[in-house]
């Protein structure tokens, strides 16, 4: 990771990174918004999350959506919509395959 981007991500997260990460998405200010974290950190510690939202503004927006019931609504849609449920299941499998590479 480029040193400048690493410093920005560390400021966004308010902590030092424990591994090299890859910026996979940037916001409209061209700042890191999402990073990809390796399955195992540099010290060998397993890390369960591949993609990490680092942008404080986006985190606030996502938190607001969650607190207003978005997850319950999505769960409801998954239970009621077979096509959506299949897409979700397929993505879960592809994520697991990607994670286990």
N, CA, C and O atoms as a MOPAC input file, in Angstrom:
PM7 MOZYME 1SCF
protein

 N      0.84700 1    -1.18000 1     0.00000 1
 C      0.00000 1     0.00000 1     0.00000 1
 C      0.88400 1     1.23100 1     0.00000 1
 O      1.90700 1     1.26800 1     0.68300 1
 N      0.49600 1     2.22500 1    -0.75500 1
 C      1.21700 1     3.48700 1    -0.80000 1
 C      1.19900 1     4.11600 1     0.58500 1
 O      0.17500 1     4.11000 1     1.26800 1
 N      2.32800 1     4.65300 1     0.99100 1
 C      2.47000 1     5.21200 1     2.33300 1
 C      1.41500 1     6.27000 1     2.65400 1
 O      0.87700 1     6.28500 1     3.76100 1
 N      1.11300 1     7.15500 1     1.70200 1
 C      0.11600 1     8.20200 1     1.93300 1
 C     -1.25800 1     7.58900 1     2.18900 1
 O     -1.96000 1     8.00300 1     3.11200 1
 N     -1.64400 1     6.60600 1     1.37700 1
 C     -2.93800 1     5.94400 1     1.56300 1
 C     -2.97800 1     5.22500 1     2.90200 1
 O     -3.99400 1     5.26100 1     3.59500 1
 N     -1.87600 1     4.57000 1     3.27200 1
 C     -1.81700 1     3.87200 1     4.56200 1
 C     -2.05300 1     4.85300 1     5.70800 1
 O     -2.82300 1     4.56700 1     6.62500 1
 N     -1.40100 1     5.98800 1     5.65600 1
 C     -1.57300 1     6.99200 1     6.71800 1
 C     -3.01600 1     7.48200 1     6.78000 1
 O     -3.56200 1     7.67400 1     7.86700 1
 N     -3.63300 1     7.68300 1     5.62100 1
 C     -5.02700 1     8.13800 1     5.58600 1
 C     -5.93400 1     7.08800 1     6.20700 1
 O     -6.80700 1     7.42200 1     7.00700 1
 N     -5.74000 1     5.82300 1     5.84900 1
 C     -6.56500 1     4.74300 1     6.40800 1
 C     -6.36900 1     4.65900 1     7.91500 1
 O     -7.33500 1     4.46300 1     8.65200 1
 N     -5.13600 1     4.80400 1     8.38100 1
 C     -4.89200 1     4.75800 1     9.82700 1
 C     -5.60100 1     5.89900 1    10.55200 1
 O     -6.11300 1     5.70900 1    11.65500 1
 N     -5.63300 1     7.07500 1     9.94400 1
 C     -6.37200 1     8.19900 1    10.52800 1
 C     -7.87100 1     7.89200 1    10.50900 1
 O     -8.56400 1     8.13700 1    11.49700 1
 N     -8.37300 1     7.35800 1     9.39600 1
 C     -9.79400 1     7.02600 1     9.29600 1
 C    -10.19700 1     6.02900 1    10.38100 1
 O    -11.25800 1     6.16200 1    10.99100 1
 N     -9.34700 1     5.03000 1    10.61600 1
 C     -9.67400 1     3.97000 1    11.58400 1
 C     -9.24700 1     4.31000 1    13.00900 1
 O     -9.63400 1     3.63300 1    13.96200 1
 N     -8.45000 1     5.36000 1    13.14400 1
 C     -7.93600 1     5.78900 1    14.44400 1
 C     -7.08700 1     4.70100 1    15.10200 1
 O     -7.14100 1     4.50700 1    16.31600 1
 N     -6.29900 1     3.99200 1    14.27900 1
 C     -5.36700 1     2.98500 1    14.79900 1
 C     -4.38200 1     2.60700 1    13.70000 1
 O     -4.61100 1     2.87500 1    12.52100 1
 N     -3.29600 1     1.99000 1    14.10300 1
 C     -2.28800 1     1.52400 1    13.15400 1
 C     -2.76900 1     0.25500 1    12.46200 1
 O     -3.46100 1    -0.56800 1    13.06100 1
 N     -2.39800 1     0.10700 1    11.20100 1
 C     -2.71600 1    -1.11800 1    10.47800 1
 C     -1.75200 1    -2.21100 1    10.91400 1
 O     -0.57500 1    -1.94900 1    11.16500 1
 N     -2.25300 1    -3.43000 1    11.00300 1
 C     -1.42000 1    -4.55600 1    11.42100 1
 C     -0.97500 1    -5.41300 1    10.25200 1
 O     -0.37500 1    -6.47100 1    10.43700 1
 N     -1.27500 1    -4.94300 1     9.03400 1
 C     -0.91400 1    -5.68600 1     7.83800 1
 C     -1.00500 1    -4.75600 1     6.64200 1
 O     -1.63900 1    -3.70300 1     6.70600 1
 N     -0.37300 1    -5.14800 1     5.56600 1
 C     -0.57700 1    -4.41800 1     4.32400 1
 C     -1.99400 1    -4.67900 1     3.85300 1
 O     -2.50200 1    -5.79400 1     3.96700 1
 N     -2.61800 1    -3.65800 1     3.33000 1
 C     -3.97800 1    -3.77300 1     2.80900 1
 C     -4.01300 1    -3.12300 1     1.43400 1
 O     -3.09900 1    -2.39100 1     1.05400 1
 N     -5.06800 1    -3.39900 1     0.70300 1
 C     -5.24700 1    -2.83100 1    -0.63000 1
 C     -6.47700 1    -1.92800 1    -0.62600 1
 O     -7.54700 1    -2.33800 1    -0.17700 1
 N     -6.32900 1    -0.71400 1    -1.12000 1
 C     -7.48300 1     0.17500 1    -1.27600 1
 C     -8.23600 1    -0.30400 1    -2.51500 1
 O     -7.68900 1    -0.31100 1    -3.61800 1
 N     -9.50000 1    -0.70400 1    -2.32400 1
 C    -10.28500 1    -1.22200 1    -3.45000 1
 C    -11.38500 1    -0.26400 1    -3.89700 1
 O    -11.98400 1    -0.45400 1    -4.95500 1
 N    -11.64700 1     0.75200 1    -3.10200 1
 C    -12.65000 1     1.74100 1    -3.47900 1
 C    -12.29800 1     3.07300 1    -2.82600 1
 O    -11.80200 1     3.13300 1    -1.70200 1
 N    -12.57400 1     4.12900 1    -3.57100 1
 C    -12.32100 1     5.48300 1    -3.06500 1
 C    -13.60700 1     6.29700 1    -3.13500 1
 O    -14.48700 1     6.02500 1    -3.95200 1
 N    -13.69900 1     7.28300 1    -2.28000 1
 C    -14.87400 1     8.15800 1    -2.25900 1
 C    -14.72600 1     9.25000 1    -3.32000 1
 O    -13.74500 1     9.28300 1    -4.06300 1
 N    -15.70100 1    10.12600 1    -3.37400 1
 C    -15.67900 1    11.20200 1    -4.36400 1
 C    -14.57900 1    12.23500 1    -4.09800 1
 O    -14.31800 1    13.08600 1    -4.94900 1
 N    -13.93300 1    12.17000 1    -2.92800 1
 C    -12.77700 1    13.02500 1    -2.62900 1
 C    -11.46800 1    12.31800 1    -2.97400 1
 O    -10.38600 1    12.85200 1    -2.72600 1
 N    -11.56700 1    11.11800 1    -3.54500 1
 C    -10.42500 1    10.27000 1    -3.90300 1
 C     -9.66500 1     9.77300 1    -2.66900 1
 O     -8.47100 1     9.47900 1    -2.73900 1
 N    -10.36800 1     9.68500 1    -1.55300 1
 C     -9.78800 1     9.11100 1    -0.34100 1
 C    -10.20300 1     7.64500 1    -0.24400 1
 O    -11.24200 1     7.26200 1    -0.78200 1
 N     -9.40500 1     6.82100 1     0.43600 1
 C     -9.80300 1     5.42100 1     0.61100 1
 C    -11.17600 1     5.32300 1     1.26200 1
 O    -11.47000 1     6.02400 1     2.23000 1
 N    -12.01200 1     4.44300 1     0.71900 1
 C    -13.34000 1     4.19700 1     1.29100 1
 C    -13.46700 1     2.74800 1     1.74700 1
 O    -14.09800 1     2.47100 1     2.76700 1
 N    -12.87100 1     1.82200 1     0.99800 1
 C    -12.91100 1     0.39700 1     1.33600 1
 C    -11.52400 1    -0.18500 1     1.10200 1
 O    -10.87900 1     0.08400 1     0.08900 1
 N    -11.08200 1    -0.99000 1     2.06400 1
 C     -9.81100 1    -1.69600 1     1.90900 1
 C    -10.06500 1    -3.19400 1     1.89500 1
 O    -11.06200 1    -3.67300 1     2.43500 1
 N     -9.15600 1    -3.92100 1     1.27400 1
 C     -9.18800 1    -5.38300 1     1.30800 1
 C     -8.07600 1    -5.82800 1     2.25200 1
 O     -6.91200 1    -5.45800 1     2.09500 1
 N     -8.46800 1    -6.62700 1     3.23000 1
 C     -7.54900 1    -7.09700 1     4.26500 1
 C     -7.21700 1    -8.56000 1     3.98200 1
 O     -8.10800 1    -9.33100 1     3.62500 1
 N     -5.94500 1    -8.96000 1     4.13400 1
 C     -5.61400 1   -10.36300 1     3.89000 1
 C     -6.26700 1   -11.28500 1     4.91900 1
 O     -6.62600 1   -10.85600 1     6.01500 1
 N     -6.41400 1   -12.55200 1     4.55200 1
 C     -7.02200 1   -13.54500 1     5.44900 1
 C     -6.24800 1   -13.68900 1     6.74900 1
 O     -6.82100 1   -13.94900 1     7.80700 1
 N     -4.93800 1   -13.51500 1     6.65100 1
 C     -4.08100 1   -13.56100 1     7.83600 1
 C     -3.22700 1   -12.30200 1     7.85500 1
 O     -2.62300 1   -11.92400 1     6.85200 1
 N     -3.19100 1   -11.66300 1     9.01600 1
 C     -2.39600 1   -10.45500 1     9.16300 1
 C     -0.91100 1   -10.81900 1     9.13300 1
 O     -0.55600 1   -11.99700 1     9.14900 1
 N     -0.05200 1    -9.80800 1     9.09100 1
 C      1.38800 1   -10.04300 1     8.97800 1
 C      1.93700 1   -10.93600 1    10.08500 1
 O      2.90300 1   -11.66700 1     9.86600 1
 N      1.33100 1   -10.88600 1    11.27400 1
 C      1.80300 1   -11.72400 1    12.38200 1
 C      1.15100 1   -13.10500 1    12.39600 1
 O      1.36700 1   -13.89100 1    13.31800 1
 N      0.34300 1   -13.39600 1    11.35600 1
 C     -0.30900 1   -14.70000 1    11.25600 1
 C     -1.70700 1   -14.75800 1    11.85600 1
 O     -2.39900 1   -15.76500 1    11.71000 1
 N     -2.12700 1   -13.70100 1    12.52300 1
 C     -3.45600 1   -13.66800 1    13.12200 1
 C     -4.52400 1   -13.73000 1    12.04000 1
 O     -4.50400 1   -12.92000 1    11.11400 1
 N     -5.47000 1   -14.69000 1    12.14100 1
 C     -6.56300 1   -14.72000 1    11.15900 1
 C     -7.41400 1   -13.46000 1    11.26800 1
 O     -7.67600 1   -12.96800 1    12.36600 1
 N     -7.84000 1   -12.94700 1    10.12500 1
 C     -8.69800 1   -11.76700 1    10.10400 1
 C     -9.96500 1   -12.14200 1     9.36700 1
 O     -9.90200 1   -12.49400 1     8.18900 1
 N    -11.12100 1   -12.07800 1    10.02300 1
 C    -12.34700 1   -12.64100 1     9.45800 1
 C    -13.03300 1   -11.80800 1     8.37500 1
 O    -13.92300 1   -12.31400 1     7.69100 1
 N    -12.64700 1   -10.56900 1     8.20600 1
 C    -13.35300 1    -9.69100 1     7.27200 1
 C    -12.44600 1    -9.32800 1     6.10500 1
 O    -11.36400 1    -8.78000 1     6.31200 1
 N    -12.87400 1    -9.62500 1     4.88500 1
 C    -12.04900 1    -9.31300 1     3.71300 1
 C    -12.09100 1    -7.83300 1     3.35900 1
 O    -11.06100 1    -7.23700 1     3.04300 1
 N    -13.26900 1    -7.24700 1     3.41200 1
 C    -13.42500 1    -5.85300 1     3.00700 1
 C    -13.83600 1    -5.02800 1     4.22000 1
 O    -14.71700 1    -5.40900 1     4.99000 1
 N    -13.17400 1    -3.89600 1     4.36100 1
 C    -13.39100 1    -3.06300 1     5.53600 1
 C    -13.72600 1    -1.65000 1     5.08300 1
 O    -12.95500 1    -1.02700 1     4.35300 1
 N    -14.86700 1    -1.14800 1     5.51300 1
 C    -15.28000 1     0.21800 1     5.19600 1
 C    -14.49400 1     1.16900 1     6.09000 1
 O    -14.60500 1     1.10300 1     7.31400 1
 N    -13.69500 1     2.05500 1     5.48500 1
 C    -12.82800 1     2.93600 1     6.26900 1
 C    -13.31000 1     4.38300 1     6.29600 1
 O    -12.93200 1     5.14100 1     7.19000 1
 N    -14.12800 1     4.77100 1     5.34200 1
 C    -14.56300 1     6.16200 1     5.24300 1
 C    -15.51600 1     6.51100 1     6.38700 1
 O    -16.58700 1     5.91400 1     6.49500 1
 N    -15.14800 1     7.46300 1     7.23900 1
 C    -16.01800 1     7.83000 1     8.35800 1
 C    -17.40400 1     8.30300 1     7.91200 1
 O    -18.40100 1     7.99500 1     8.56600 1
 N    -17.47300 1     9.04200 1     6.81500 1
 C    -18.76400 1     9.53000 1     6.32200 1
 C    -19.64700 1     8.35300 1     5.88600 1
 O    -20.83200 1     8.31200 1     6.21600 1
 N    -19.07600 1     7.40600 1     5.15000 1
 C    -19.84400 1     6.24100 1     4.71200 1
 C    -20.24100 1     5.37400 1     5.90200 1
 O    -21.34500 1     4.82900 1     5.93200 1
 N    -19.35300 1     5.24400 1     6.88000 1
 C    -19.69000 1     4.47600 1     8.08500 1
 C    -20.89300 1     5.08400 1     8.79400 1
 O    -21.78200 1     4.37000 1     9.26000 1
 N    -20.90700 1     6.39900 1     8.86800 1
 C    -22.03100 1     7.08000 1     9.50500 1
 C    -23.32200 1     6.83600 1     8.73200 1
 O    -24.37000 1     6.59400 1     9.33000 1
 N    -23.24700 1     6.89900 1     7.40200 1
 C    -24.43300 1     6.66200 1     6.57200 1
 C    -24.93300 1     5.23000 1     6.71500 1
 O    -26.13500 1     5.00100 1     6.84500 1
 N    -24.01900 1     4.27000 1     6.69200 1
 C    -24.40700 1     2.86400 1     6.84300 1
 C    -25.01900 1     2.64100 1     8.22500 1
 O    -26.03700 1     1.96100 1     8.35000 1
 N    -24.40700 1     3.20800 1     9.25400 1
 C    -24.94800 1     3.08000 1    10.60000 1
 C    -26.35300 1     3.64700 1    10.70700 1
 O    -27.20600 1     3.08400 1    11.39200 1
 N    -26.59000 1     4.75700 1    10.03100 1
 C    -27.91500 1     5.36600 1    10.03600 1
 C    -28.92800 1     4.45300 1     9.35100 1
 O    -30.04400 1     4.28100 1     9.84100 1
 N    -28.54000 1     3.87100 1     8.22200 1
 C    -29.43700 1     2.94000 1     7.52400 1
 C    -29.75600 1     1.73700 1     8.40200 1
 O    -30.90600 1     1.30600 1     8.48600 1
 N    -28.72700 1     1.19700 1     9.05700 1
 C    -28.93400 1     0.03500 1     9.93200 1
 C    -29.84900 1     0.38600 1    11.09900 1
 O    -30.73000 1    -0.39600 1    11.45600 1
 N    -29.64400 1     1.56500 1    11.69600 1
 C    -30.45700 1     1.94100 1    12.85600 1
 C    -31.90500 1     2.24800 1    12.48100 1
 O    -32.78200 1     2.26600 1    13.34600 1
 N    -32.15600 1     2.48800 1    11.19900 1
 C    -33.51600 1     2.74100 1    10.72700 1
 C    -34.17600 1     1.49400 1    10.14300 1
 O    -35.18100 1     1.59000 1     9.43800 1
 N    -33.60400 1     0.31600 1    10.43900 1
 C    -34.27600 1    -0.92800 1    10.09100 1
 C    -33.92300 1    -1.55500 1     8.75500 1
 O    -34.62200 1    -2.46400 1     8.30600 1
 N    -32.86000 1    -1.09900 1     8.10400 1
 C    -32.52300 1    -1.64000 1     6.79400 1
 C    -32.24000 1    -3.14300 1     6.84700 1
 O    -32.66300 1    -3.87800 1     5.95500 1
 N    -31.53800 1    -3.60500 1     7.87000 1
 C    -31.18900 1    -5.02600 1     7.94600 1
 C    -32.45600 1    -5.87200 1     8.09200 1
 O    -32.57800 1    -6.91900 1     7.45600 1
 N    -33.38500 1    -5.43000 1     8.91700 1
 C    -34.65300 1    -6.16200 1     9.05100 1
 C    -35.40000 1    -6.20800 1     7.72900 1
 O    -35.97200 1    -7.23300 1     7.36000 1
 N    -35.38900 1    -5.08900 1     7.02200 1
 C    -36.06000 1    -5.04100 1     5.72100 1
 C    -35.38500 1    -5.96700 1     4.71300 1
 O    -36.06200 1    -6.67700 1     3.96900 1
 N    -34.05600 1    -5.96300 1     4.68900 1
 C    -33.34200 1    -6.86300 1     3.78400 1
 C    -33.59900 1    -8.32800 1     4.13900 1
 O    -33.79100 1    -9.15600 1     3.24900 1
 N    -33.60300 1    -8.64800 1     5.42500 1
 C    -33.92500 1   -10.01800 1     5.85700 1
 C    -35.31700 1   -10.41600 1     5.38300 1
 O    -35.52400 1   -11.53300 1     4.90800 1
 N    -36.26100 1    -9.50300 1     5.51400 1
 C    -37.63000 1    -9.76900 1     5.06900 1
 C    -37.66400 1   -10.04400 1     3.56200 1
 O    -38.31200 1   -10.98500 1     3.10600 1
 N    -36.95600 1    -9.21000 1     2.80400 1
 C    -36.92000 1    -9.40000 1     1.35300 1
 C    -36.26000 1   -10.72600 1     0.98400 1
 O    -36.71300 1   -11.40700 1     0.06400 1
 N    -35.20500 1   -11.09400 1     1.68900 1
 C    -34.54300 1   -12.37400 1     1.43000 1
 C    -35.48100 1   -13.54800 1     1.71000 1
 O    -35.47000 1   -14.54200 1     0.98400 1
 N    -36.27900 1   -13.43600 1     2.74500 1
 C    -37.22200 1   -14.49900 1     3.07900 1
 C    -38.37200 1   -14.59600 1     2.07900 1
 O    -38.90500 1   -15.68100 1     1.84800 1
 N    -38.75100 1   -13.47300 1     1.49000 1
 C    -39.91200 1   -13.43300 1     0.60200 1
 C    -39.57800 1   -13.56400 1    -0.88500 1
 O    -40.45800 1   -13.88900 1    -1.68200 1
 N    -38.33900 1   -13.32200 1    -1.26700 1
 C    -37.97700 1   -13.26600 1    -2.67900 1
 C    -36.94900 1   -14.35600 1    -2.99200 1
 O    -35.77400 1   -14.24000 1    -2.64200 1
 N    -37.41100 1   -15.40800 1    -3.65300 1
 C    -36.54600 1   -16.54600 1    -3.95000 1
 C    -35.37500 1   -16.15900 1    -4.86000 1
 O    -34.26300 1   -16.64900 1    -4.66100 1
 N    -35.59800 1   -15.30300 1    -5.83900 1
 C    -34.52500 1   -14.87700 1    -6.74600 1
 C    -33.43700 1   -14.11000 1    -5.98300 1
 O    -32.24400 1   -14.33900 1    -6.18200 1
 N    -33.86300 1   -13.21400 1    -5.12500 1
 C    -32.91500 1   -12.45300 1    -4.31900 1
 C    -32.14700 1   -13.38000 1    -3.38000 1
 O    -30.93800 1   -13.23100 1    -3.20000 1
 N    -32.85500 1   -14.33300 1    -2.78600 1
 C    -32.22200 1   -15.29700 1    -1.87700 1
 C    -31.15100 1   -16.10600 1    -2.61600 1
 O    -30.08300 1   -16.37000 1    -2.06300 1
 N    -31.43300 1   -16.49900 1    -3.86300 1
 C    -30.45300 1   -17.24900 1    -4.66600 1
 C    -29.23100 1   -16.38600 1    -4.96500 1
 O    -28.09700 1   -16.84700 1    -4.84500 1
 N    -29.46500 1   -15.13400 1    -5.35500 1
 C    -28.34100 1   -14.22100 1    -5.60800 1
 C    -27.47700 1   -14.04300 1    -4.36300 1
 O    -26.24900 1   -14.04700 1    -4.44200 1
 N    -28.12900 1   -13.88600 1    -3.21900 1
 C    -27.41700 1   -13.70800 1    -1.95400 1
 C    -26.59400 1   -14.96300 1    -1.63400 1
 O    -25.43600 1   -14.86500 1    -1.23000 1
 N    -27.18600 1   -16.11100 1    -1.81500 1
 C    -26.50200 1   -17.37400 1    -1.54700 1
 C    -25.30300 1   -17.55100 1    -2.47900 1
 O    -24.23000 1   -17.97000 1    -2.04500 1
 N    -25.48900 1   -17.23100 1    -3.75700 1
 C    -24.38800 1   -17.32700 1    -4.72100 1
 C    -23.24500 1   -16.39100 1    -4.33100 1
 O    -22.07200 1   -16.75200 1    -4.42700 1
 N    -23.60000 1   -15.19200 1    -3.89200 1
 C    -22.55400 1   -14.23700 1    -3.49600 1
 C    -21.84100 1   -14.70500 1    -2.23200 1
 O    -20.63000 1   -14.52500 1    -2.10500 1
 N    -22.56300 1   -15.29400 1    -1.31400 1
 C    -21.93300 1   -15.81900 1    -0.10400 1
 C    -20.89800 1   -16.88200 1    -0.47100 1
 O    -19.79800 1   -16.90700 1     0.08100 1
 N    -21.26700 1   -17.76800 1    -1.41800 1
 C    -20.33700 1   -18.81900 1    -1.85900 1
 C    -19.11400 1   -18.21800 1    -2.55600 1
 O    -17.98500 1   -18.62900 1    -2.28900 1
 N    -19.33200 1   -17.24800 1    -3.44500 1
 C    -18.19800 1   -16.65600 1    -4.16100 1
 C    -17.28800 1   -15.88200 1    -3.20300 1
 O    -16.07000 1   -15.85700 1    -3.38300 1
 N    -17.87700 1   -15.25700 1    -2.19400 1
 C    -17.08000 1   -14.55900 1    -1.18500 1
 C    -16.21300 1   -15.55600 1    -0.42200 1
 O    -15.03300 1   -15.29900 1    -0.18500 1
 N    -16.78800 1   -16.67900 1    -0.04200 1
 C    -16.03300 1   -17.70500 1     0.68100 1
 C    -14.90100 1   -18.25000 1    -0.17700 1
 O    -13.79500 1   -18.46300 1     0.32100 1
 N    -15.16200 1   -18.47700 1    -1.45200 1
 C    -14.11100 1   -18.95900 1    -2.36300 1
 C    -12.99300 1   -17.91800 1    -2.48300 1
 O    -11.81100 1   -18.25900 1    -2.43600 1
 N    -13.37100 1   -16.66600 1    -2.63700 1
 C    -12.39000 1   -15.58600 1    -2.73300 1
 C    -11.56000 1   -15.51100 1    -1.45200 1
 O    -10.34200 1   -15.34300 1    -1.50000 1
 N    -12.21400 1   -15.63500 1    -0.34000 1
 C    -11.56100 1   -15.53800 1     0.96800 1
 C    -10.56200 1   -16.67800 1     1.18800 1
 O     -9.52500 1   -16.48300 1     1.82200 1
 N    -10.87100 1   -17.84700 1     0.67400 1
 C    -10.04100 1   -19.01800 1     0.91700 1
 C     -8.91500 1   -19.20800 1    -0.09500 1
 O     -8.19700 1   -20.20600 1    -0.04100 1
 N     -8.75700 1   -18.26600 1    -1.01200 1
 C     -7.65800 1   -18.36200 1    -1.99800 1
 C     -6.31700 1   -18.27100 1    -1.34100 1
 O     -5.29200 1   -18.33400 1    -2.02000 1

